[in-house]
Amino acid sequence: MKKKLILAASLLLAACGQKTDLEPLANQDLPPAPYGATEQPKAEELLEIETLAAPQRSVELRRRSEERADDPFDLPPE
């Protein structure tokens, strides 16, 4: 019974997270604009993931078995 009560309390506590837009703390500014930028990026722009950080998959997954091509470097042990 005690475990169920603890589990229920932890689920309720985890579900009460506040979801609002991110803003800088009081008396704090966003980081300075990047070198050469004409304007300061907004908080949402700073949170975007760059393409190099999360690249798209460029190879198709195989859908069925296929015969492997001969590999000239796949030699038996000597």
Short mmCIF file of C-alpha atoms in Angstrom, two decimals:
data_model
loop_
_atom_site.label_atom_id
_atom_site.label_comp_id
_atom_site.label_asym_id
_atom_site.label_seq_id
_atom_site.Cartn_x
_atom_site.Cartn_y
_atom_site.Cartn_z
CA MET A 1 0.00 0.00 0.00
CA LYS A 2 2.81 2.36 0.89
CA LYS A 3 4.56 1.73 -2.45
CA LYS A 4 1.37 2.52 -4.35
CA LEU A 5 0.98 5.79 -2.44
CA ILE A 6 4.58 6.78 -3.18
CA LEU A 7 4.13 5.89 -6.85
CA ALA A 8 0.92 7.94 -7.11
CA ALA A 9 2.54 10.92 -5.40
CA SER A 10 5.57 10.80 -7.68
CA LEU A 11 3.34 10.61 -10.78
CA LEU A 12 1.33 13.61 -9.63
CA LEU A 13 4.50 15.55 -8.90
CA ALA A 14 5.96 14.71 -12.31
CA ALA A 15 2.77 15.77 -14.10
CA CYS A 16 2.63 19.26 -12.60
CA GLY A 17 5.52 20.76 -14.60
CA GLN A 18 4.95 24.30 -15.80
CA LYS A 19 5.18 24.78 -19.58
CA THR A 20 5.70 28.40 -20.60
CA ASP A 21 7.88 30.26 -23.06
CA LEU A 22 11.52 30.59 -22.06
CA GLU A 23 12.66 34.06 -21.14
CA PRO A 24 15.91 35.38 -19.67
CA LEU A 25 16.04 35.78 -15.90
CA ALA A 26 15.47 39.20 -14.38
CA ASN A 27 18.45 41.57 -14.89
CA GLN A 28 19.99 39.13 -17.40
CA ASP A 29 20.31 39.48 -21.18
CA LEU A 30 20.60 36.95 -23.95
CA PRO A 31 24.13 36.09 -25.12
CA PRO A 32 25.74 38.66 -27.42
CA ALA A 33 24.98 38.50 -31.13
CA PRO A 34 27.35 36.29 -33.16
CA TYR A 35 30.20 38.02 -34.95
CA GLY A 36 28.94 39.51 -38.19
CA ALA A 37 25.24 39.21 -37.30
CA THR A 38 23.13 42.28 -37.95
CA GLU A 39 20.64 41.62 -35.15
CA GLN A 40 20.37 39.77 -31.86
CA PRO A 41 18.81 36.28 -32.25
CA LYS A 42 15.67 35.59 -30.20
CA ALA A 43 15.51 32.88 -27.52
CA GLU A 44 13.59 30.49 -29.84
CA GLU A 45 16.24 30.87 -32.56
CA LEU A 46 19.00 30.08 -30.07
CA LEU A 47 17.22 26.85 -29.07
CA GLU A 48 16.89 25.50 -32.62
CA ILE A 49 19.07 22.48 -33.38
CA GLU A 50 21.52 22.97 -36.22
CA THR A 51 21.61 20.49 -39.09
CA LEU A 52 25.10 19.29 -38.15
CA ALA A 53 23.97 18.56 -34.59
CA ALA A 54 21.13 16.28 -35.76
CA PRO A 55 21.72 15.25 -39.38
CA GLN A 56 19.04 13.53 -41.40
CA ARG A 57 19.54 9.87 -42.30
CA SER A 58 20.79 9.67 -45.86
CA VAL A 59 20.71 5.91 -46.41
CA GLU A 60 17.64 3.81 -46.96
CA LEU A 61 17.14 0.88 -44.67
CA ARG A 62 17.01 -2.48 -46.38
CA ARG A 63 13.50 -3.83 -46.66
CA ARG A 64 14.44 -7.43 -47.48
CA SER A 65 17.47 -9.71 -47.53
CA GLU A 66 19.88 -9.23 -50.38
CA GLU A 67 22.95 -11.15 -51.45
CA ARG A 68 26.18 -9.48 -50.47
CA ALA A 69 28.60 -8.47 -53.18
CA ASP A 70 32.02 -10.13 -53.14
CA ASP A 71 34.47 -8.42 -50.81
CA PRO A 72 38.08 -8.84 -52.03
CA PHE A 73 39.39 -8.02 -48.55
CA ASP A 74 37.32 -10.68 -46.76
CA LEU A 75 40.11 -13.24 -46.60
CA PRO A 76 40.28 -16.34 -44.39
CA PRO A 77 42.75 -16.29 -41.51
CA GLU A 78 46.27 -17.48 -42.29
#
